[in-house]
mmCIF file of C-alpha atoms and ligand atoms in Angstrom:
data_model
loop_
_atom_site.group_PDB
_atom_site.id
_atom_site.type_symbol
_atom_site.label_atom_id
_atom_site.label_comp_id
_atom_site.label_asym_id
_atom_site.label_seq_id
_atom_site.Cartn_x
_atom_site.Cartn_y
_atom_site.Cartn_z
ATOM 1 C CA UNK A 1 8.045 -23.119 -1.238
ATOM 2 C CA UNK A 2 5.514 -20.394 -0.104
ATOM 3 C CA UNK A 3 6.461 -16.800 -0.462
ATOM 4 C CA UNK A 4 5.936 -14.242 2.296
ATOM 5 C CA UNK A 5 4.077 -10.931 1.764
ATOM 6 C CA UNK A 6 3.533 -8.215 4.111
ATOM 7 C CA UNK A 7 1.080 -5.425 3.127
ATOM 8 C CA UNK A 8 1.037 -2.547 5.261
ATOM 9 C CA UNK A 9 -2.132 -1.131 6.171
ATOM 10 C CA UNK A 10 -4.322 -4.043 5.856
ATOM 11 C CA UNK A 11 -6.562 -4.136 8.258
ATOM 12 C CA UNK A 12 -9.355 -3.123 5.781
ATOM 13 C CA UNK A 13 -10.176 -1.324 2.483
ATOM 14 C CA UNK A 14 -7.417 -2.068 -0.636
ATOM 15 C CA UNK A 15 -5.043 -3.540 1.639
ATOM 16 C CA UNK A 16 -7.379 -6.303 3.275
ATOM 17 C CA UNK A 17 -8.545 -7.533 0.112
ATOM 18 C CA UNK A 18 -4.606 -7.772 -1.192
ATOM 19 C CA UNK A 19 -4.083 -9.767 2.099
ATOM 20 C CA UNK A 20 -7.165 -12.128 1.291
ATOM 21 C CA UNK A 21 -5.614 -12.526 -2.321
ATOM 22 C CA UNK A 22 -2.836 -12.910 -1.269
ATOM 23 C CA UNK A 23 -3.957 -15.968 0.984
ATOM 24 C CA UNK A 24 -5.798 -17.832 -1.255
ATOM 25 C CA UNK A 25 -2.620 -17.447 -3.711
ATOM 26 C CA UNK A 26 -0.522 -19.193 -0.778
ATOM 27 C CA UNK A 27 1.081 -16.551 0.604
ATOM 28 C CA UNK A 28 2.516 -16.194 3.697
ATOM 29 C CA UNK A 29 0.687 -13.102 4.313
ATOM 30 C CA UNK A 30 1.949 -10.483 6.843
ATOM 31 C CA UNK A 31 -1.134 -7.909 7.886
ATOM 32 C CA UNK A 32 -0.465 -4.945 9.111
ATOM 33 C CA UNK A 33 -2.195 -2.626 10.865
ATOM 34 C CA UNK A 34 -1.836 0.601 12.932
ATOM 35 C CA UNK A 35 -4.717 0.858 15.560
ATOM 36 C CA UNK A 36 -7.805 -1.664 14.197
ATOM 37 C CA UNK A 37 -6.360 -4.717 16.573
ATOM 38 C CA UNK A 38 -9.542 -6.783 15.927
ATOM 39 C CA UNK A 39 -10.312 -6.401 12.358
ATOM 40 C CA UNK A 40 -6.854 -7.434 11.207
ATOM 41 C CA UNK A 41 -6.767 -10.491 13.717
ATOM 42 C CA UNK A 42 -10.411 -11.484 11.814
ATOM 43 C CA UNK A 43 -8.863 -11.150 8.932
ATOM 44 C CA UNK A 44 -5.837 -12.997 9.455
ATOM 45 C CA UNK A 45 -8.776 -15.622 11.336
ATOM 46 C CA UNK A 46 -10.316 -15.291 7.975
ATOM 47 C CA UNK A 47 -7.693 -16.384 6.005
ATOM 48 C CA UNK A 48 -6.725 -19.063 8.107
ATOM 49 C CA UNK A 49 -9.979 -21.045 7.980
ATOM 50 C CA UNK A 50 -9.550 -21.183 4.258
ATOM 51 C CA UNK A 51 -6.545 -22.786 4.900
ATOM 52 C CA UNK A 52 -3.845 -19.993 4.580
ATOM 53 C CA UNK A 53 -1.518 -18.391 6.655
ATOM 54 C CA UNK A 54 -1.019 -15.361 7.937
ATOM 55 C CA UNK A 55 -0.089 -13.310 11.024
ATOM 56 C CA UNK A 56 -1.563 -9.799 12.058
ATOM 57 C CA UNK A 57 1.659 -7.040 13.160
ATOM 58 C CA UNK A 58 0.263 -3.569 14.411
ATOM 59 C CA UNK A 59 2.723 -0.530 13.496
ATOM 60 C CA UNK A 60 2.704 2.852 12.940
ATOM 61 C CA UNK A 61 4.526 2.298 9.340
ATOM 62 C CA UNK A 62 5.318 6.558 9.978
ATOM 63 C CA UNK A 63 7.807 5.549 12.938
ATOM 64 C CA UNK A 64 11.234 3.915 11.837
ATOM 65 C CA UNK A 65 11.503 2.155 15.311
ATOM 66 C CA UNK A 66 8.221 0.916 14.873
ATOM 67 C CA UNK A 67 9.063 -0.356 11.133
ATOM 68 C CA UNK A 68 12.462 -1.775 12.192
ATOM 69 C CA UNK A 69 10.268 -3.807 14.973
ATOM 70 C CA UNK A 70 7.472 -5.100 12.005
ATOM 71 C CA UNK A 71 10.414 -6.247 10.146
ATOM 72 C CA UNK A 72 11.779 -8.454 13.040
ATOM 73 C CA UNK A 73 8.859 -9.964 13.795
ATOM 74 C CA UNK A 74 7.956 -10.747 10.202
ATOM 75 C CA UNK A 75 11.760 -12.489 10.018
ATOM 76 C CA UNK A 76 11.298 -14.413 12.948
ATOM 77 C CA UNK A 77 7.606 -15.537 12.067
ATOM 78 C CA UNK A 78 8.032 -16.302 8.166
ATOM 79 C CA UNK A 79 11.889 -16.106 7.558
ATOM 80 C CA UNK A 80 12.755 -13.519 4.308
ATOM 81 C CA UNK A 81 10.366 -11.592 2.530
ATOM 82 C CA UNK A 82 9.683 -11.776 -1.001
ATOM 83 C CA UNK A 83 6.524 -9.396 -1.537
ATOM 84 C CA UNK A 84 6.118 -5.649 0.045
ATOM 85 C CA UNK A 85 3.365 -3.761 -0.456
ATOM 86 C CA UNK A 86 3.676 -0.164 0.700
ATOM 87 C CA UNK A 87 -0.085 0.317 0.749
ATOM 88 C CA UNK A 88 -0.904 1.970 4.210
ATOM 89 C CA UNK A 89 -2.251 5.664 3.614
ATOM 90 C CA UNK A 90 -4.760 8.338 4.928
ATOM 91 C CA UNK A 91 -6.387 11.034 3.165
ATOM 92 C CA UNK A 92 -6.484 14.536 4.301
ATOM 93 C CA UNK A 93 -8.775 17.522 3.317
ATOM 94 C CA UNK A 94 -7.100 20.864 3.988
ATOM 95 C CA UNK A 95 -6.395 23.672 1.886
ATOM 96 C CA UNK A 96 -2.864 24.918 1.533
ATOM 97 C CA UNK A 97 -3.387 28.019 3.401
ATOM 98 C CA UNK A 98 -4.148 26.167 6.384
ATOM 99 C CA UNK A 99 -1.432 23.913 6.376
ATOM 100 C CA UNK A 100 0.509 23.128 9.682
ATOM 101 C CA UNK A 101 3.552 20.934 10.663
ATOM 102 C CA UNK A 102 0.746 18.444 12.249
ATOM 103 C CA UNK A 103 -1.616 18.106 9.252
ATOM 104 C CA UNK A 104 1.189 17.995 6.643
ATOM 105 C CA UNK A 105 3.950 15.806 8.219
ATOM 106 C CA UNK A 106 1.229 13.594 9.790
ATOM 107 C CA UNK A 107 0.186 12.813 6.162
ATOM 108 C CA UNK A 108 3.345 12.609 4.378
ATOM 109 C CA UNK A 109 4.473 10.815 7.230
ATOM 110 C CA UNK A 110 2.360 8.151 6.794
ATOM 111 C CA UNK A 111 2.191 7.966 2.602
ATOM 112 C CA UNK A 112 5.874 8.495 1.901
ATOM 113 C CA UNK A 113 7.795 8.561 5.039
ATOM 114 C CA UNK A 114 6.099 5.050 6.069
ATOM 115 C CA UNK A 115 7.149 3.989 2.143
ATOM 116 C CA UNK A 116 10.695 5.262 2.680
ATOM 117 C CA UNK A 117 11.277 3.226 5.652
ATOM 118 C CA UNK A 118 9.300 0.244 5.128
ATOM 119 C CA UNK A 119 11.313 -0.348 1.342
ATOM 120 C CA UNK A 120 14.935 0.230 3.202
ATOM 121 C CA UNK A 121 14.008 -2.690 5.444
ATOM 122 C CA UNK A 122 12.822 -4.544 2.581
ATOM 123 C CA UNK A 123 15.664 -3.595 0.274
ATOM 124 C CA UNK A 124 17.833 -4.908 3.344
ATOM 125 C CA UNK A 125 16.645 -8.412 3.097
ATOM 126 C CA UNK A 126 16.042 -8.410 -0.524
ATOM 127 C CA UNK A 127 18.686 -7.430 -2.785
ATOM 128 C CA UNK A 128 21.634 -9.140 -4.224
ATOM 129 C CA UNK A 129 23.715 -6.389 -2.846
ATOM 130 C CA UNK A 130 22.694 -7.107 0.688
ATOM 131 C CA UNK A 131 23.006 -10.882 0.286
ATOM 132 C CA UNK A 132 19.089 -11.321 -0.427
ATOM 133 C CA UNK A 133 17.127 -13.673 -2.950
ATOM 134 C CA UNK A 134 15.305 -10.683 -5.332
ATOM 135 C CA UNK A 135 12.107 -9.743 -4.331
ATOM 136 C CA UNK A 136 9.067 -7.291 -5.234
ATOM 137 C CA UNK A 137 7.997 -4.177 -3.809
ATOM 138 C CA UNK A 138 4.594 -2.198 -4.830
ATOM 139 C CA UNK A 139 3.911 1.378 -3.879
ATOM 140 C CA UNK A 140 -0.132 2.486 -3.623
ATOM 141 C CA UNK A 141 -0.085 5.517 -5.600
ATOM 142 C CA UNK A 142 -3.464 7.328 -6.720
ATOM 143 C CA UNK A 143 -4.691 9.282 -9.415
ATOM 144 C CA UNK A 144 -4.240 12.063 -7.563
ATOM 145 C CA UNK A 145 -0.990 11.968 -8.645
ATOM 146 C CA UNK A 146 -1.559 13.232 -11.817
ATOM 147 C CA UNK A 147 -5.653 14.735 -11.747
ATOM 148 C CA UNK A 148 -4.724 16.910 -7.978
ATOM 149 C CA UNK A 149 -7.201 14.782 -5.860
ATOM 150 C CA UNK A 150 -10.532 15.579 -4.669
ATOM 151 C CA UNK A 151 -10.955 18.805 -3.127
ATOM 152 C CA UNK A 152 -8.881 20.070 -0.432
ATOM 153 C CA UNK A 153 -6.656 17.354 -1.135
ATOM 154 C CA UNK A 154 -3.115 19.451 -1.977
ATOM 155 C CA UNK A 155 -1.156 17.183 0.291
ATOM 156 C CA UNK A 156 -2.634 14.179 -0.544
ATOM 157 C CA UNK A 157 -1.933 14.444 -4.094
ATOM 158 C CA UNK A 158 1.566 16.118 -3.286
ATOM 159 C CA UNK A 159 2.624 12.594 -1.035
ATOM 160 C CA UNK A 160 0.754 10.609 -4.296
ATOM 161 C CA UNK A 161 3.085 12.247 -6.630
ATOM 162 C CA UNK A 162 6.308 11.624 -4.720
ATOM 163 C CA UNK A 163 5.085 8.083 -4.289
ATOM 164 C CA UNK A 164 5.268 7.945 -8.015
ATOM 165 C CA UNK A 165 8.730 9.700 -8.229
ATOM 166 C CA UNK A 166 9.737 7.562 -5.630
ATOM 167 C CA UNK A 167 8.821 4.712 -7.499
ATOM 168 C CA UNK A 168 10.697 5.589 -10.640
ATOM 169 C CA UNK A 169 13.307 6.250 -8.941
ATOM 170 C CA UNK A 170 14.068 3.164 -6.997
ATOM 171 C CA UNK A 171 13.394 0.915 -9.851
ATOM 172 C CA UNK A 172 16.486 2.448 -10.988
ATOM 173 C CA UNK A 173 17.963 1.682 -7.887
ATOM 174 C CA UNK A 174 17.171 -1.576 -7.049
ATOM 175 C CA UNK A 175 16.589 -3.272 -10.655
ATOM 176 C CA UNK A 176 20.266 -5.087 -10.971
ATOM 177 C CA UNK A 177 19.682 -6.119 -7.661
ATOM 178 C CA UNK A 178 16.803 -8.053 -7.973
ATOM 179 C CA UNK A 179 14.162 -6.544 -6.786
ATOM 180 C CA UNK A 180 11.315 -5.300 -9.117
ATOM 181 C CA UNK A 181 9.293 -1.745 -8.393
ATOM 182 C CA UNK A 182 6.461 -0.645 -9.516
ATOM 183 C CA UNK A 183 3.387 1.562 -8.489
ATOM 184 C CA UNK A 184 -0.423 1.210 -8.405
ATOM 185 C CA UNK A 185 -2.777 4.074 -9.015
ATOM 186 C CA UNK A 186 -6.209 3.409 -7.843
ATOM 187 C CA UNK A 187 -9.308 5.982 -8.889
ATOM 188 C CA UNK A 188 -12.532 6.328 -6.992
ATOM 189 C CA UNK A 189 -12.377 2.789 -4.972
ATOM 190 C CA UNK A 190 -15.200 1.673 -2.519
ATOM 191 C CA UNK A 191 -13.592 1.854 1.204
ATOM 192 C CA UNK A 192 -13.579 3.930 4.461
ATOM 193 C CA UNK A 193 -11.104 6.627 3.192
ATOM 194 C CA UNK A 194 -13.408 8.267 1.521
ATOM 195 C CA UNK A 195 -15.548 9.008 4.742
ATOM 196 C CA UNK A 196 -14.030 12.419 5.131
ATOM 197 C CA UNK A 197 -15.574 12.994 1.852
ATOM 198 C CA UNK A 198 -19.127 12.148 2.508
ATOM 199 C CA UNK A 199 -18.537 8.512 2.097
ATOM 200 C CA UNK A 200 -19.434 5.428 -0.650
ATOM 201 C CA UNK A 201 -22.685 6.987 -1.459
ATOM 202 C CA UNK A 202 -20.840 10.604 -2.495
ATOM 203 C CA UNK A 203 -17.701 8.281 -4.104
ATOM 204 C CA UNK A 204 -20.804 6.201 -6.338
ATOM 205 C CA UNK A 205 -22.455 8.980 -7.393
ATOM 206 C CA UNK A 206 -18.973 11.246 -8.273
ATOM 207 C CA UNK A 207 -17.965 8.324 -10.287
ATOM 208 C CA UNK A 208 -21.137 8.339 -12.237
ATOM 209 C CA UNK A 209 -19.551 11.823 -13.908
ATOM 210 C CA UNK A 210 -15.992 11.453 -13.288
ATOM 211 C CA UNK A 211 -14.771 7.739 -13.959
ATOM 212 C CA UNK A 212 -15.429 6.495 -18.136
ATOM 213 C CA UNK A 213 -16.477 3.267 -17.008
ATOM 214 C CA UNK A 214 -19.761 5.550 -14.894
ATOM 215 C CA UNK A 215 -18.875 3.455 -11.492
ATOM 216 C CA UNK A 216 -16.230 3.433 -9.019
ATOM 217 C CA UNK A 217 -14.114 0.524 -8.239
ATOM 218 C CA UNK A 218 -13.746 -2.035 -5.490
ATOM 219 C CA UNK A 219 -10.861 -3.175 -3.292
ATOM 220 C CA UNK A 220 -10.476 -6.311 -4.981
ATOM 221 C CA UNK A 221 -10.372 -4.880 -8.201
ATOM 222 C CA UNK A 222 -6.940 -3.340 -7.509
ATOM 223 C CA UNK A 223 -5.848 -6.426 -5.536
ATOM 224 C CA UNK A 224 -6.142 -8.516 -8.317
ATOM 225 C CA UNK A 225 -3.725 -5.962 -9.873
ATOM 226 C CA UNK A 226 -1.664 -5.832 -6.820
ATOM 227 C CA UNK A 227 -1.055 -9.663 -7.035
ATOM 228 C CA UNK A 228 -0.495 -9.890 -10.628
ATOM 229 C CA UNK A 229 2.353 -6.834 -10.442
ATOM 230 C CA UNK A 230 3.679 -9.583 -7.560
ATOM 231 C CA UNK A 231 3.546 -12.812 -9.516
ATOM 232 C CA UNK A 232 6.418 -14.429 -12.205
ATOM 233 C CA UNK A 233 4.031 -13.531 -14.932
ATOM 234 C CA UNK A 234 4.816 -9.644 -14.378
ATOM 235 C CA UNK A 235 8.502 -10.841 -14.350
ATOM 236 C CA UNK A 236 9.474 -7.859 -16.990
ATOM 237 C CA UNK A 237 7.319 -4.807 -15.363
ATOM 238 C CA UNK A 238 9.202 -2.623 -13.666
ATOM 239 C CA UNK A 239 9.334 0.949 -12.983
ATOM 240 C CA UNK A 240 5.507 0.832 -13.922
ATOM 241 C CA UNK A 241 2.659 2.463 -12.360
ATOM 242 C CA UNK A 242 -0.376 0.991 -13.398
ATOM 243 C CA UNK A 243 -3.921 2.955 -13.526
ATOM 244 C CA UNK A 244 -6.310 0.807 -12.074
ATOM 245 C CA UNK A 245 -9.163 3.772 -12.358
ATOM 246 C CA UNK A 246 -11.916 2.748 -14.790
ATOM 247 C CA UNK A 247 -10.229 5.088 -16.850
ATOM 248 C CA UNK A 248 -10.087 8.072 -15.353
HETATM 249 P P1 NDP B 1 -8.585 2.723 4.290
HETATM 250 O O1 NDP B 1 -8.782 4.010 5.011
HETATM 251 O O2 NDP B 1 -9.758 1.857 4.030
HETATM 252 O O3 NDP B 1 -7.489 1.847 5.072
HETATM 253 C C1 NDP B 1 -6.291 2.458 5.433
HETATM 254 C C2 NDP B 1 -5.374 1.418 6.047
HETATM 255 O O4 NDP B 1 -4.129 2.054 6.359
HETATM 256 C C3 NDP B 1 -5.910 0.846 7.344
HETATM 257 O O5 NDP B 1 -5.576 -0.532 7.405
HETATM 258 C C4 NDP B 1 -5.123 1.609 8.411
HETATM 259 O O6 NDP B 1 -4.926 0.872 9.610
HETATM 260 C C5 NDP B 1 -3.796 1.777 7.710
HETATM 261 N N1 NDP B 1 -2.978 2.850 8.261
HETATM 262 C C6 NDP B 1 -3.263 4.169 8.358
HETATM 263 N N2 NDP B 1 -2.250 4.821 8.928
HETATM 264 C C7 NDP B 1 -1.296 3.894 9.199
HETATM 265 C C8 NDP B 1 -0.021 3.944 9.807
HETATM 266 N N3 NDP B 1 0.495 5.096 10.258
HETATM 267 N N4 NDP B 1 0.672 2.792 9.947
HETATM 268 C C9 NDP B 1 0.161 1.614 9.501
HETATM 269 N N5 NDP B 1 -1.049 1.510 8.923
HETATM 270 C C10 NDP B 1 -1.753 2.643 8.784
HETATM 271 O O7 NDP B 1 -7.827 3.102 2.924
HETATM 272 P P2 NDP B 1 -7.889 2.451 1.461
HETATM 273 O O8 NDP B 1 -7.907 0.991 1.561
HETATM 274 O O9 NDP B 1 -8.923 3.158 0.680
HETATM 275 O O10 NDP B 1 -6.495 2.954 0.882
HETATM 276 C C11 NDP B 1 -5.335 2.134 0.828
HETATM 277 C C12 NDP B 1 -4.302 2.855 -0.022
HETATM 278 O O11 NDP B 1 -4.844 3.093 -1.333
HETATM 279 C C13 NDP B 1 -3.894 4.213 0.518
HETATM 280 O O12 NDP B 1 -2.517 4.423 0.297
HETATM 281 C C14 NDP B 1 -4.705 5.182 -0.322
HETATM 282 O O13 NDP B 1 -4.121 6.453 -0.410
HETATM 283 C C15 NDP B 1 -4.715 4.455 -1.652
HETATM 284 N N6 NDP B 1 -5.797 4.868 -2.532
HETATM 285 C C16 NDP B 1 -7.111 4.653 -2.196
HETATM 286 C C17 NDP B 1 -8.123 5.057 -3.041
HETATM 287 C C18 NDP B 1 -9.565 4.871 -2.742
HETATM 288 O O14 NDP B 1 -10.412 5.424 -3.486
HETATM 289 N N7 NDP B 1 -9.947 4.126 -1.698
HETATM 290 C C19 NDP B 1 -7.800 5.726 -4.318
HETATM 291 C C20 NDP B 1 -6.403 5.894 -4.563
HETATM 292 C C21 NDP B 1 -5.444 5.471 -3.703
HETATM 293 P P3 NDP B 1 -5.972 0.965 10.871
HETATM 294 O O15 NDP B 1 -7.284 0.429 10.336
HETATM 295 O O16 NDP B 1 -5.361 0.100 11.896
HETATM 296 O O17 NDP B 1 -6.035 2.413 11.223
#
């Protein structure tokens, strides 16, 4: 029987290229997406044509009633989940003394708070403890987590660490009950976060100096990851978070 994913930000970058794996591994693949309507529904077209399935579900993965409503609509389209992937995320670039309750919740609402609520919905239709079949859940860390991110990036590397933390500690949680945890940190990774930052051509050459391997990475370079982490044949990871950084 197919499985059902959802991956939440996935209308492009890391998460777009998880959903495409995801399809051609014969997922039911749930794309979400906060405001870019037309590039998830050409992925989800994408997918289809090569004989997938999938089914694009805008929400604002920082908004519980918003989450609660993905969640619904998933059941109702593809019946329980097996797979999250708490990948939605923004970068910001502000330094600490010019923090404000709009710059700082709006990021950590969206990297942890979306996280948060998005694996209690999960865990709700997952776990032996709620009546659920087991399941998976993978949380998009970064190497900011440990290295501090780029510049300007205190928050982001602040939400990146409690992602890890988070991770850690819900493996704990949730491990007897079926559902596996574990964490992804990407490096320097070809997409359109990094536009704040003077975009691929300023992420290429940084990763000339920064990344051991001399290049940065692409999106389906962490997918593949992403899936793997998903599949039977990571049956005994858990409570991992895997560096997926060209050794940086
Ligand atoms: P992109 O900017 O390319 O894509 C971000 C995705 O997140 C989009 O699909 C966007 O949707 C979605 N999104 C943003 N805010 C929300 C929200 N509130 N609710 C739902 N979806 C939302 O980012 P990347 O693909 O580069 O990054 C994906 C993840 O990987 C992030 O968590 C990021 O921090 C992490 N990461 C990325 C690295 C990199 O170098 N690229 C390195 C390390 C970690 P929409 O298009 O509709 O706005």
């Amino acid at each position: 029987m197919k499985k059902t994913i959802l991956i939440t930000g996935a209308s492009r970058g890391i998460g777009a290229e998880i959903a495409r794996a995801a399809g051609k591994a014969d997922y039911k693949v749930g794309v979400n997406y906060l405001g870019s309507k037309a590039a998830a529904q050409a992925l989800v077209r994408e997918i289809c044509d090569s004989g997938g399935e999938a089914l694009a579900l805008q929400a604002d993965v920082s908004r519980l009633d918003d989450v609660e409503r993905l969640f619904c609509e998933l059941d109702a389209a593809y019946g329980p989940l097996d797979v999250l992937v708490n990948n939605a995320g923004k970068l910001a670039n502000f330094r600490v003394d010019t923090t404000d309750e709009s710059n700082l919740s709006g990021l950590f609402g969206v990297n942890m708070f979306g996280a948060f609520y998005c694996s209690r919905e999960a865990i709700r239709r997952m776990s032996h403890a709620h009546g659920g079949k087991g399941g998976c859940i993978i949380n998009m860390s970064s190497v900011a987590s440990r290295l501090g991110g780029l510049s300007g990036g205190a928050a982001y590397a602040a939400s990146k660490g409690a992602m890890d933390a988070f991770t850690l500690s819900l493996a704990k949680e949730v491990g007897l009950e079926g559902v596996r945890v574990n964490g992804l940190r990407p490096g320097l990774i070809e997409t359109e976060i990094h536009e704040m930052h003077g975009g691929l051509a300023h992420v290429r050459e940084l990763a000339k100096s920064l990344v051991p391997l001399g290049r940065s990475g692409t999106a389906a370079e962490v997918a593949a990851v992403a899936l793997w982490l998903a599949s039977d044949a990571a049956s005994y990871v858990h409570g991992a978070v895997v560096d997926v950084s060209g050794g940086r």
